[in-house]
mmCIF file of C-alpha atoms in Angstrom:
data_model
loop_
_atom_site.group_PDB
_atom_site.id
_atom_site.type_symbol
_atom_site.label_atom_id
_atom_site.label_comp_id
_atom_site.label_asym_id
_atom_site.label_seq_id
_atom_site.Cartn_x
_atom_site.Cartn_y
_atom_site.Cartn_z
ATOM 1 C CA UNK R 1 17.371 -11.427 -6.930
ATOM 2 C CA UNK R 2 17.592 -14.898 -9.024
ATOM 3 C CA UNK R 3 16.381 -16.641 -6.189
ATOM 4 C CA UNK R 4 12.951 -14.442 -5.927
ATOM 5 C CA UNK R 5 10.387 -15.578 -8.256
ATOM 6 C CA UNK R 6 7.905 -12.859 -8.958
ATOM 7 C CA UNK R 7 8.867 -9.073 -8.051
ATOM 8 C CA UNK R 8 5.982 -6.432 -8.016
ATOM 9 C CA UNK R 9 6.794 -3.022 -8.317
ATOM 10 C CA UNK R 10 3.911 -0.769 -6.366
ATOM 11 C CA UNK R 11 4.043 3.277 -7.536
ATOM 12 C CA UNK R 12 1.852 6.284 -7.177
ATOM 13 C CA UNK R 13 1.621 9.064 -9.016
ATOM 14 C CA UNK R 14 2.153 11.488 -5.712
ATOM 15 C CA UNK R 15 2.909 10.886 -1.774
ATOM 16 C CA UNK R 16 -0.485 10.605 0.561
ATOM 17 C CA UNK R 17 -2.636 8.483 -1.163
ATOM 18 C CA UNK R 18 -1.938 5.188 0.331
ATOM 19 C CA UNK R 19 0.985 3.273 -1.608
ATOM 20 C CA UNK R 20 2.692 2.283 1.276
ATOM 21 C CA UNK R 21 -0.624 1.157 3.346
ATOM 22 C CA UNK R 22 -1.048 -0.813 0.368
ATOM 23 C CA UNK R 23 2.561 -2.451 0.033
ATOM 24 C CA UNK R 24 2.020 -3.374 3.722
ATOM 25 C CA UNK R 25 -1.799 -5.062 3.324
ATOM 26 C CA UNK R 26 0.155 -6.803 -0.235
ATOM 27 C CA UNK R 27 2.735 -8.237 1.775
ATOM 28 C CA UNK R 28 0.301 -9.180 4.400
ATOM 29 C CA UNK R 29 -2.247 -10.690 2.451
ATOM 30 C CA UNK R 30 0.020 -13.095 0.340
ATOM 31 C CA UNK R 31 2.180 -13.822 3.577
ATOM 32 C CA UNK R 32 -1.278 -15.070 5.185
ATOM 33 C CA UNK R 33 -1.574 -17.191 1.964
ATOM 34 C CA UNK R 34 1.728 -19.530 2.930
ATOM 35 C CA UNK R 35 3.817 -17.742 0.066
ATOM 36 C CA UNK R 36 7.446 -16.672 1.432
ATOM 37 C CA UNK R 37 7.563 -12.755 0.800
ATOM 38 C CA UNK R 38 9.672 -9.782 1.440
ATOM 39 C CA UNK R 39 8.470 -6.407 1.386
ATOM 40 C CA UNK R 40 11.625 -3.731 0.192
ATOM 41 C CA UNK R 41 10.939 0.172 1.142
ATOM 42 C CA UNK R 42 12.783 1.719 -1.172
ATOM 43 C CA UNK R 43 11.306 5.167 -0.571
ATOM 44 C CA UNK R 44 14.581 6.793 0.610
ATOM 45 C CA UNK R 45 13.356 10.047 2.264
ATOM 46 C CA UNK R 46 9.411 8.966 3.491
ATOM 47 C CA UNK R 47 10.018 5.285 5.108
ATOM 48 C CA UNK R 48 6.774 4.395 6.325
ATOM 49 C CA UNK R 49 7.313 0.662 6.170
ATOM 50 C CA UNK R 50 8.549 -0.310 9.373
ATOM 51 C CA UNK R 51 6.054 1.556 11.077
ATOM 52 C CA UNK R 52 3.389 -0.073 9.209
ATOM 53 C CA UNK R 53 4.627 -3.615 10.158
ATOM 54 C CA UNK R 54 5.474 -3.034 13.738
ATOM 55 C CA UNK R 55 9.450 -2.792 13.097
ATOM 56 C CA UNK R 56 10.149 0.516 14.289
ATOM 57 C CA UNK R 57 13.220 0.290 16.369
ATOM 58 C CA UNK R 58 14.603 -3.091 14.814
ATOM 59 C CA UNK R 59 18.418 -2.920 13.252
ATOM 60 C CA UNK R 60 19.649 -4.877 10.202
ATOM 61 C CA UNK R 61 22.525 -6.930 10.575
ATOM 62 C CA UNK R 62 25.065 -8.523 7.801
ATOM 63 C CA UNK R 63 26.027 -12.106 7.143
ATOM 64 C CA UNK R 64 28.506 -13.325 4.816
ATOM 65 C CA UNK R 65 25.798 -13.490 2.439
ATOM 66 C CA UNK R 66 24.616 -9.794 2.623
ATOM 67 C CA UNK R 67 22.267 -7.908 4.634
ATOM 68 C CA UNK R 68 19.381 -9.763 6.528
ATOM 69 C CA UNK R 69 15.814 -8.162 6.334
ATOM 70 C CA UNK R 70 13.700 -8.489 9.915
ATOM 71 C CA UNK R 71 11.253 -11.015 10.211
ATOM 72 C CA UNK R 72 7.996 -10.123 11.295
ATOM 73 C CA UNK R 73 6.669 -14.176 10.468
ATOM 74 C CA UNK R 74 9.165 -16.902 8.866
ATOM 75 C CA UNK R 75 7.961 -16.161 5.584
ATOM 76 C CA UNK R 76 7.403 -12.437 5.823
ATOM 77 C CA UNK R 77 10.919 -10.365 6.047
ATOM 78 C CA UNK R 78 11.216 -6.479 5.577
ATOM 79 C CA UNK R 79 14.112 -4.876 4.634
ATOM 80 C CA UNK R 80 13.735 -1.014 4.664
ATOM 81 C CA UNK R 81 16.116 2.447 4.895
ATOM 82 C CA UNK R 82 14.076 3.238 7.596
ATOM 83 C CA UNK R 83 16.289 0.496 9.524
ATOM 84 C CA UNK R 84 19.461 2.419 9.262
ATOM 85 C CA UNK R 85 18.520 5.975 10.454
ATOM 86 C CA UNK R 86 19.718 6.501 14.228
ATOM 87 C CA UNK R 87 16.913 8.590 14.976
ATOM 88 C CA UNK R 88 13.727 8.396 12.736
ATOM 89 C CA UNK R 89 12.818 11.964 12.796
ATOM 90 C CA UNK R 90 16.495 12.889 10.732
ATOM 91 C CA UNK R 91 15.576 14.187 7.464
ATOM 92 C CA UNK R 92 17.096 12.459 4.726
ATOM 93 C CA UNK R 93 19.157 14.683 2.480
ATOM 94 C CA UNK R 94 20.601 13.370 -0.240
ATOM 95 C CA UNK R 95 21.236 13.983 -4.062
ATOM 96 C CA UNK R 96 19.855 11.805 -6.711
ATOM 97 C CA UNK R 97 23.715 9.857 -7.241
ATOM 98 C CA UNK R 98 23.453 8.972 -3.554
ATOM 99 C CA UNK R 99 20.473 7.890 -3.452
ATOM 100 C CA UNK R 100 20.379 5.305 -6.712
ATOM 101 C CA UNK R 101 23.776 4.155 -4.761
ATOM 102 C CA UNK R 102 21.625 2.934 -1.807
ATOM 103 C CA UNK R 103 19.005 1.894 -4.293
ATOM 104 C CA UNK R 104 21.161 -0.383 -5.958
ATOM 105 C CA UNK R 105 23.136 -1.623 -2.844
ATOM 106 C CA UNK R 106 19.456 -2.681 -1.041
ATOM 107 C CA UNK R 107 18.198 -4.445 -4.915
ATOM 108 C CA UNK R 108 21.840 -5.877 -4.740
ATOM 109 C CA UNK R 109 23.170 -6.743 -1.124
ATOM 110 C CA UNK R 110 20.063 -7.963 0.700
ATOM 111 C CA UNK R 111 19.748 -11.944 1.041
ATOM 112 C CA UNK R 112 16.274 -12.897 0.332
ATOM 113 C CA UNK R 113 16.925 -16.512 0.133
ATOM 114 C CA UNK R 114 13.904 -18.593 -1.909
ATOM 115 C CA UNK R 115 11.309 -16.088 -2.229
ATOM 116 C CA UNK R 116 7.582 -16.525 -3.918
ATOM 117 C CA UNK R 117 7.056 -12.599 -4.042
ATOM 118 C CA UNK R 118 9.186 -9.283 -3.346
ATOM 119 C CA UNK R 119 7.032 -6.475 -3.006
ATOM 120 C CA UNK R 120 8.563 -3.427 -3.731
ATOM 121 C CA UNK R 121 7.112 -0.151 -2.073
ATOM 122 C CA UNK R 122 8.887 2.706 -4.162
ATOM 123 C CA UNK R 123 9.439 6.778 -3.785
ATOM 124 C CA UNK R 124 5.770 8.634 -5.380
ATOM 125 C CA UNK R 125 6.514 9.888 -8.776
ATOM 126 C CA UNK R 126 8.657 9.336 -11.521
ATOM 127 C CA UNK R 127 12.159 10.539 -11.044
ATOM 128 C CA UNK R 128 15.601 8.966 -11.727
ATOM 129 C CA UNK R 129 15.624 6.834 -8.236
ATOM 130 C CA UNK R 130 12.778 4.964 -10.717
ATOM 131 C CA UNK R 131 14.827 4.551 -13.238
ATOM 132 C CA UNK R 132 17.248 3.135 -10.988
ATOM 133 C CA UNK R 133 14.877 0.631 -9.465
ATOM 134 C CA UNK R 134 13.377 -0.276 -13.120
ATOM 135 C CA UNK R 135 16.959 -0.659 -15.024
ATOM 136 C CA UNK R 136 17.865 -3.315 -12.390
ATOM 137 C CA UNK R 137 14.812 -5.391 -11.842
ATOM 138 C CA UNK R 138 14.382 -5.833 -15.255
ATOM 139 C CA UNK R 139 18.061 -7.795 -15.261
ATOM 140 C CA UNK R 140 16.211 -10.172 -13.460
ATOM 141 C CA UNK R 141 12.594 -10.497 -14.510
ATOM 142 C CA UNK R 142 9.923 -8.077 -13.556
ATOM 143 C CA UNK R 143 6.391 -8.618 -12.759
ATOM 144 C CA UNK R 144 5.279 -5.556 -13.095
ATOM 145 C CA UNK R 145 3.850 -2.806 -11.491
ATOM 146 C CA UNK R 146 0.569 -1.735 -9.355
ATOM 147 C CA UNK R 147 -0.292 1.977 -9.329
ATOM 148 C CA UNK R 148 -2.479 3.282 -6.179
ATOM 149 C CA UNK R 149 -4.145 6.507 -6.497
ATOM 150 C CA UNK R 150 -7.038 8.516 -5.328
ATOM 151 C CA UNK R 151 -10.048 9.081 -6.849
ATOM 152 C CA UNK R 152 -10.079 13.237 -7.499
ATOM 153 C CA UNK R 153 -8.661 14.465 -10.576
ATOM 154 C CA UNK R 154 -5.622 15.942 -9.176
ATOM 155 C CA UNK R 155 -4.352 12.647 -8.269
ATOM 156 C CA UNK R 156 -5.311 11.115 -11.534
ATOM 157 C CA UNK R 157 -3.491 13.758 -13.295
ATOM 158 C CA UNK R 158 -0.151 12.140 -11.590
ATOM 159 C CA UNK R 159 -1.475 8.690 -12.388
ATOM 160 C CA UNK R 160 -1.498 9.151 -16.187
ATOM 161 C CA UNK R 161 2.280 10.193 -15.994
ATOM 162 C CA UNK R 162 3.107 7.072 -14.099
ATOM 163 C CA UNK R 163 0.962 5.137 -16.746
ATOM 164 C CA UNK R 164 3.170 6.552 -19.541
ATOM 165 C CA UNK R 165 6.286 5.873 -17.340
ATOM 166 C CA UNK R 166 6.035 2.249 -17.430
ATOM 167 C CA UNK R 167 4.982 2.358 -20.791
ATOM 168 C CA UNK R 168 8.128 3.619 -21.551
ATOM 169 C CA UNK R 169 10.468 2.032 -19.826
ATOM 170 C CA UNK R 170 9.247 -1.584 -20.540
ATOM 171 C CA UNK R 171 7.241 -2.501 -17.144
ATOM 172 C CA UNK R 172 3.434 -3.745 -17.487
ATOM 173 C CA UNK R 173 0.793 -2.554 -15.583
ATOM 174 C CA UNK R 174 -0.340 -5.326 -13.186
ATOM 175 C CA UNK R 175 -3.581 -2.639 -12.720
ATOM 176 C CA UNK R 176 -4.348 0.671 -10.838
ATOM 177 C CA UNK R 177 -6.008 0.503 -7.005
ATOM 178 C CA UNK R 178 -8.287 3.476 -6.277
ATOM 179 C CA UNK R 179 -7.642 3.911 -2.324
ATOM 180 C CA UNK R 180 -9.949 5.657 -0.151
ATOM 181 C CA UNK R 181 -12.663 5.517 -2.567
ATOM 182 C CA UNK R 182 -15.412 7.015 -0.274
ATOM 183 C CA UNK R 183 -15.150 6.822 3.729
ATOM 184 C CA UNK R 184 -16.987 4.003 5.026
ATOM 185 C CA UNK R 185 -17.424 3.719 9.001
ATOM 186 C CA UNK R 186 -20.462 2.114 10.957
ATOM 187 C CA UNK R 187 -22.925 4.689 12.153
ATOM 188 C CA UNK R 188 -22.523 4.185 15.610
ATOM 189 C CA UNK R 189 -18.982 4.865 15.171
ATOM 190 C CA UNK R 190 -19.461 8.699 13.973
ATOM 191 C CA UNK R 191 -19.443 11.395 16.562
ATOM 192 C CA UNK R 192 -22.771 13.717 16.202
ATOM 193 C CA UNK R 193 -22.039 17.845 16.486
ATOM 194 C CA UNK R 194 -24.088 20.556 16.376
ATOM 195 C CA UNK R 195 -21.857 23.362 14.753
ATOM 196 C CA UNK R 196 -22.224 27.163 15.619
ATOM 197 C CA UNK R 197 -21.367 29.764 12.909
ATOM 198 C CA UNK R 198 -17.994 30.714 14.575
ATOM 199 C CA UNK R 199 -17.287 27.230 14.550
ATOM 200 C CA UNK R 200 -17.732 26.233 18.028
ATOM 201 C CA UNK R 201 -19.505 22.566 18.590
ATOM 202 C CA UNK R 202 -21.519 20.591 20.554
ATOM 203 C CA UNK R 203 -20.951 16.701 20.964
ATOM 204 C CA UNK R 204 -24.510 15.516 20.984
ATOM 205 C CA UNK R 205 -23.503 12.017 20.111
ATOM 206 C CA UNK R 206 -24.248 10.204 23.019
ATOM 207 C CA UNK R 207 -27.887 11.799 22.779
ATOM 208 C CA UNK R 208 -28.192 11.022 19.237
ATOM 209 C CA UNK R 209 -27.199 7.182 20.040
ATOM 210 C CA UNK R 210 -29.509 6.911 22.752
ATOM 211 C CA UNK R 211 -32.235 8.498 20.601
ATOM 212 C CA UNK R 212 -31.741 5.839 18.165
ATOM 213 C CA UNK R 213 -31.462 3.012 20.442
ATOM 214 C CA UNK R 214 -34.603 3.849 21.437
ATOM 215 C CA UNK R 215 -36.663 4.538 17.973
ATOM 216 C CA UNK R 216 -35.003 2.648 15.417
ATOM 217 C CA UNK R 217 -32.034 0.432 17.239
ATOM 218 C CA UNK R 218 -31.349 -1.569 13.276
ATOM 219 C CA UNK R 219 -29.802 1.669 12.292
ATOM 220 C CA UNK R 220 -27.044 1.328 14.305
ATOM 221 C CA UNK R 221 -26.121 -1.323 12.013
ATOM 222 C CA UNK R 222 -26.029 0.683 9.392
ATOM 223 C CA UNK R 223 -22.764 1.965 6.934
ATOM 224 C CA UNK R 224 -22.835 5.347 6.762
ATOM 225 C CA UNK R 225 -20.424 6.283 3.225
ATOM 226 C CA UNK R 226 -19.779 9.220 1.912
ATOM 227 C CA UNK R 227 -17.529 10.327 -0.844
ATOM 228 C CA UNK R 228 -14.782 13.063 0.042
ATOM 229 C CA UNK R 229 -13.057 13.026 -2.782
ATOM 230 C CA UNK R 230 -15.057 14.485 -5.922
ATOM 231 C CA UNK R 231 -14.567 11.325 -8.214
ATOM 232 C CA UNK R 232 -17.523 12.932 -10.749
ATOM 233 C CA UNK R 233 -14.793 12.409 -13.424
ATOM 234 C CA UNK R 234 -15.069 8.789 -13.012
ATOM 235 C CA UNK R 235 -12.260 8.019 -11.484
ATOM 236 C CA UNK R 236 -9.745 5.742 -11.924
ATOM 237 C CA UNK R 237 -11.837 2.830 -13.089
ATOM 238 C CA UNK R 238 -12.356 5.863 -16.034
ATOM 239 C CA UNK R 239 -8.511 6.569 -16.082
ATOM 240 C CA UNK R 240 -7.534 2.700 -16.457
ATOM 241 C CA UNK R 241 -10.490 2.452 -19.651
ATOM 242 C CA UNK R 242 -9.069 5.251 -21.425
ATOM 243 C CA UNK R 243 -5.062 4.553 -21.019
ATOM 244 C CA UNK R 244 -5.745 0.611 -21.710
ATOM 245 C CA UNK R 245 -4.849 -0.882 -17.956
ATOM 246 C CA UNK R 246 -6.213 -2.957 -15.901
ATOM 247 C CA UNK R 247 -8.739 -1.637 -12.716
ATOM 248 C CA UNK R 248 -8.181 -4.067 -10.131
ATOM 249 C CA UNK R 249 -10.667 -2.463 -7.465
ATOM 250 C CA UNK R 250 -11.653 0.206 -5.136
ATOM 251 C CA UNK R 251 -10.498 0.417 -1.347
ATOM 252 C CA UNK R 252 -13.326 2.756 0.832
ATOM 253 C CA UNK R 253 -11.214 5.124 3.308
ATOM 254 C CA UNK R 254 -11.934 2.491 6.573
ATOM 255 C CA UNK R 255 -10.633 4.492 10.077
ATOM 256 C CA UNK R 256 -10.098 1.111 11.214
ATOM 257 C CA UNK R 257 -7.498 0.430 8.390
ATOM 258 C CA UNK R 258 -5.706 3.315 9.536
ATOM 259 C CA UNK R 259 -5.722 1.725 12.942
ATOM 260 C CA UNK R 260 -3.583 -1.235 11.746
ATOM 261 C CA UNK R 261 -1.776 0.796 9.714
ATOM 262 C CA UNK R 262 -0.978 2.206 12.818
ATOM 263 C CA UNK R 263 -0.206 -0.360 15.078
ATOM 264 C CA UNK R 264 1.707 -2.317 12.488
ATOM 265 C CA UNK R 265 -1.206 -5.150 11.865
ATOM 266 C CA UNK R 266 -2.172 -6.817 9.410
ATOM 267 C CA UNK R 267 -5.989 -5.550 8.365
ATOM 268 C CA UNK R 268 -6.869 -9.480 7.900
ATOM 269 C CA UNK R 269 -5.984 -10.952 11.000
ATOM 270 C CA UNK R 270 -8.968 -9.698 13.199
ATOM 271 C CA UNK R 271 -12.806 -8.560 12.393
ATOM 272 C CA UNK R 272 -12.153 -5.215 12.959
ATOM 273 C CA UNK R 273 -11.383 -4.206 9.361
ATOM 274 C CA UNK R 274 -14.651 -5.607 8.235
ATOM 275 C CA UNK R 275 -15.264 -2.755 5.616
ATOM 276 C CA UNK R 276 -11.380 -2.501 3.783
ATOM 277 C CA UNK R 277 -10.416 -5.914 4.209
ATOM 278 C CA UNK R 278 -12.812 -7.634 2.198
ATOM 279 C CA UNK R 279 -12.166 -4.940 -0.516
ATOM 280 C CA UNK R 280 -8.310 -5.604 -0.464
ATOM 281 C CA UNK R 281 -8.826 -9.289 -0.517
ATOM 282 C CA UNK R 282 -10.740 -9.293 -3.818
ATOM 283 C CA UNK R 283 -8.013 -7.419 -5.221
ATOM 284 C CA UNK R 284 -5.486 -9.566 -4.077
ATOM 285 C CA UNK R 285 -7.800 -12.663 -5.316
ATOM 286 C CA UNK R 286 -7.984 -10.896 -8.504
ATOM 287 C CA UNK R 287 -4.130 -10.587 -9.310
ATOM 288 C CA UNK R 288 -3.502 -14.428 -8.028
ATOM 289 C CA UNK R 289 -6.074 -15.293 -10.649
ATOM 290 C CA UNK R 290 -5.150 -13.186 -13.686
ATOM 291 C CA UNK R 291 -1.343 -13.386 -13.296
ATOM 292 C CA UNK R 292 0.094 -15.810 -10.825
ATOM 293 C CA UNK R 293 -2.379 -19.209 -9.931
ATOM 294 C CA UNK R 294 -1.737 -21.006 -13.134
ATOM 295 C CA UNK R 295 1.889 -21.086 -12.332
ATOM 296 C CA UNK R 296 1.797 -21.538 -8.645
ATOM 297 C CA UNK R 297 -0.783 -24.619 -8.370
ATOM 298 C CA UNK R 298 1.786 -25.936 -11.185
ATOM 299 C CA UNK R 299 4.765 -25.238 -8.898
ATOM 300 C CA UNK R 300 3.117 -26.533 -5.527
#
């Protein structure tokens, strides 16, 4: 850990809202940027990582000088538990002892070498295996952390404790992301149904397209949004005023996004994420600015 230069701790308040999507697109996005990263899942019994960056399948191996994460670009290595299960559907049961052991052994025994970033995708919550993670990053210099949430109160609710978590335990808030803030998908990409009280449909998309090809072809151009998620409590950009953290940005719910996600892509690398990416860049732009450019344009 000496040799890695600036760790960042990402946390949620509860599973499902997008932390690890988010770790991945990090990763990605400062990868893309020349920087040599690593990207540590650390969440023991839901690794989603090497999914997310096309790893699934890939084994770890061990050098003289500790384990060696997999490379998916020579200056973007992963190291995740997901790496050692035989068969990725095996549940992993554990108790809390066992599990800070592993914690500790992958913050410990995994040779980064010279590293700009680690990103650290952690377990949702606040639990001991935190602790853990906290008590020895901070022997080594801590960045800090980035909270992802949802918009809708109930996920909020979870947000504030993780606020007050790092409060407590000595780890600043880098700022909270609200993820899939609103789903945003091209009209022409939205199937059309007429619905029947018993719940029985009709697909009448391909007449509704045509219709519209015909009498007004710029809507197909069009962004439909719509928010799913009640966020009349105003949200996290609310939460982050109120607790005294930063708001770093919003990320709309993009299907396409979910797609690399998916597949194990980066959501920068090709057009097709043209409604998250752009959002997930200017947070990414923001945190270079407000915490890490001085220092790096000094370094390079």
């Amino acid at each position: 850990m000496a040799t890695v230069k600036h760790k960042i701790l990402v946390l949620s308040g509860k599973g499902g809202v997008g932390k690890s999507t988010f770790s991945a697109q990090l990763a990605f996005a400062l990868a893309a940027k020349d920087f040599q990263v690593g990207l540590l899942d650390i969440d023991i019994c839901g690794p989603s990582i090497p999914k997310m960056l096309g790893l699934e399948g890939q084994d770890i191996h061990q050098s003289n000088l500790g384990w060696s994460p997999v490379y998916v670009e020579s200056n973007l290595g992963v190291m995740s538990i997901g790496f050692m299960l035989p068969n990725p559907d095996e549940a992993v049961i554990w108790r809390g002892p066992r599990k800070n052991g592993l914690i500790k052994q992958f913050l410990k025994d995994v040779y980064w070498g010279e590293l700009d970033f680690l990103v650290v995708d952690a377990p949702p919550g606040t639990s001991d295996e935190h602790i853990s993670i906290v008590q020895f990053l901070q022997a080594t210099g801590i960045d800090g952390a980035i909270i992802v949430t949802t918009p809708q109160q109930v996920s909020l609710i979870d947000v504030r404790k993780e606020v007050s978590f790092c409060k407590k335990v000595g780890v600043p808030v880098l700022g909270v992301v609200e993820n899939m803030s609103g789903l945003c998908q091209p009209l022409k990409d939205f199937r059309f149904l007429r619905m029947t009280e018993t719940g029985e449909h009709t697909d009448l998309t391909e007449k509704v397209i045509e219709y519209m090809k015909e009498k007004a072809p710029e809507m197909l151009d069009l962004i439909a949004a719509s928010e799913i998620f009640d966020s009349s409590g105003g949200g996290a950009a609310k939460m982050c005023t109120e607790m005294g953290v930063p708001f770093l940005g919003k990320v709309p719910l993009d299907p396409q996004l979910c797609k690399a996600a998916e597949e194990g892509k980066s959501c920068f690398s090709e057009q097709k994420c043209s409604i998250s990416a752009p959002a997930l860049k200017s947070i990414v732009e923001k945190l270079m600015a407000k915490y890490w450019c001085k220092e790096m344009s000094v370094e390079q």
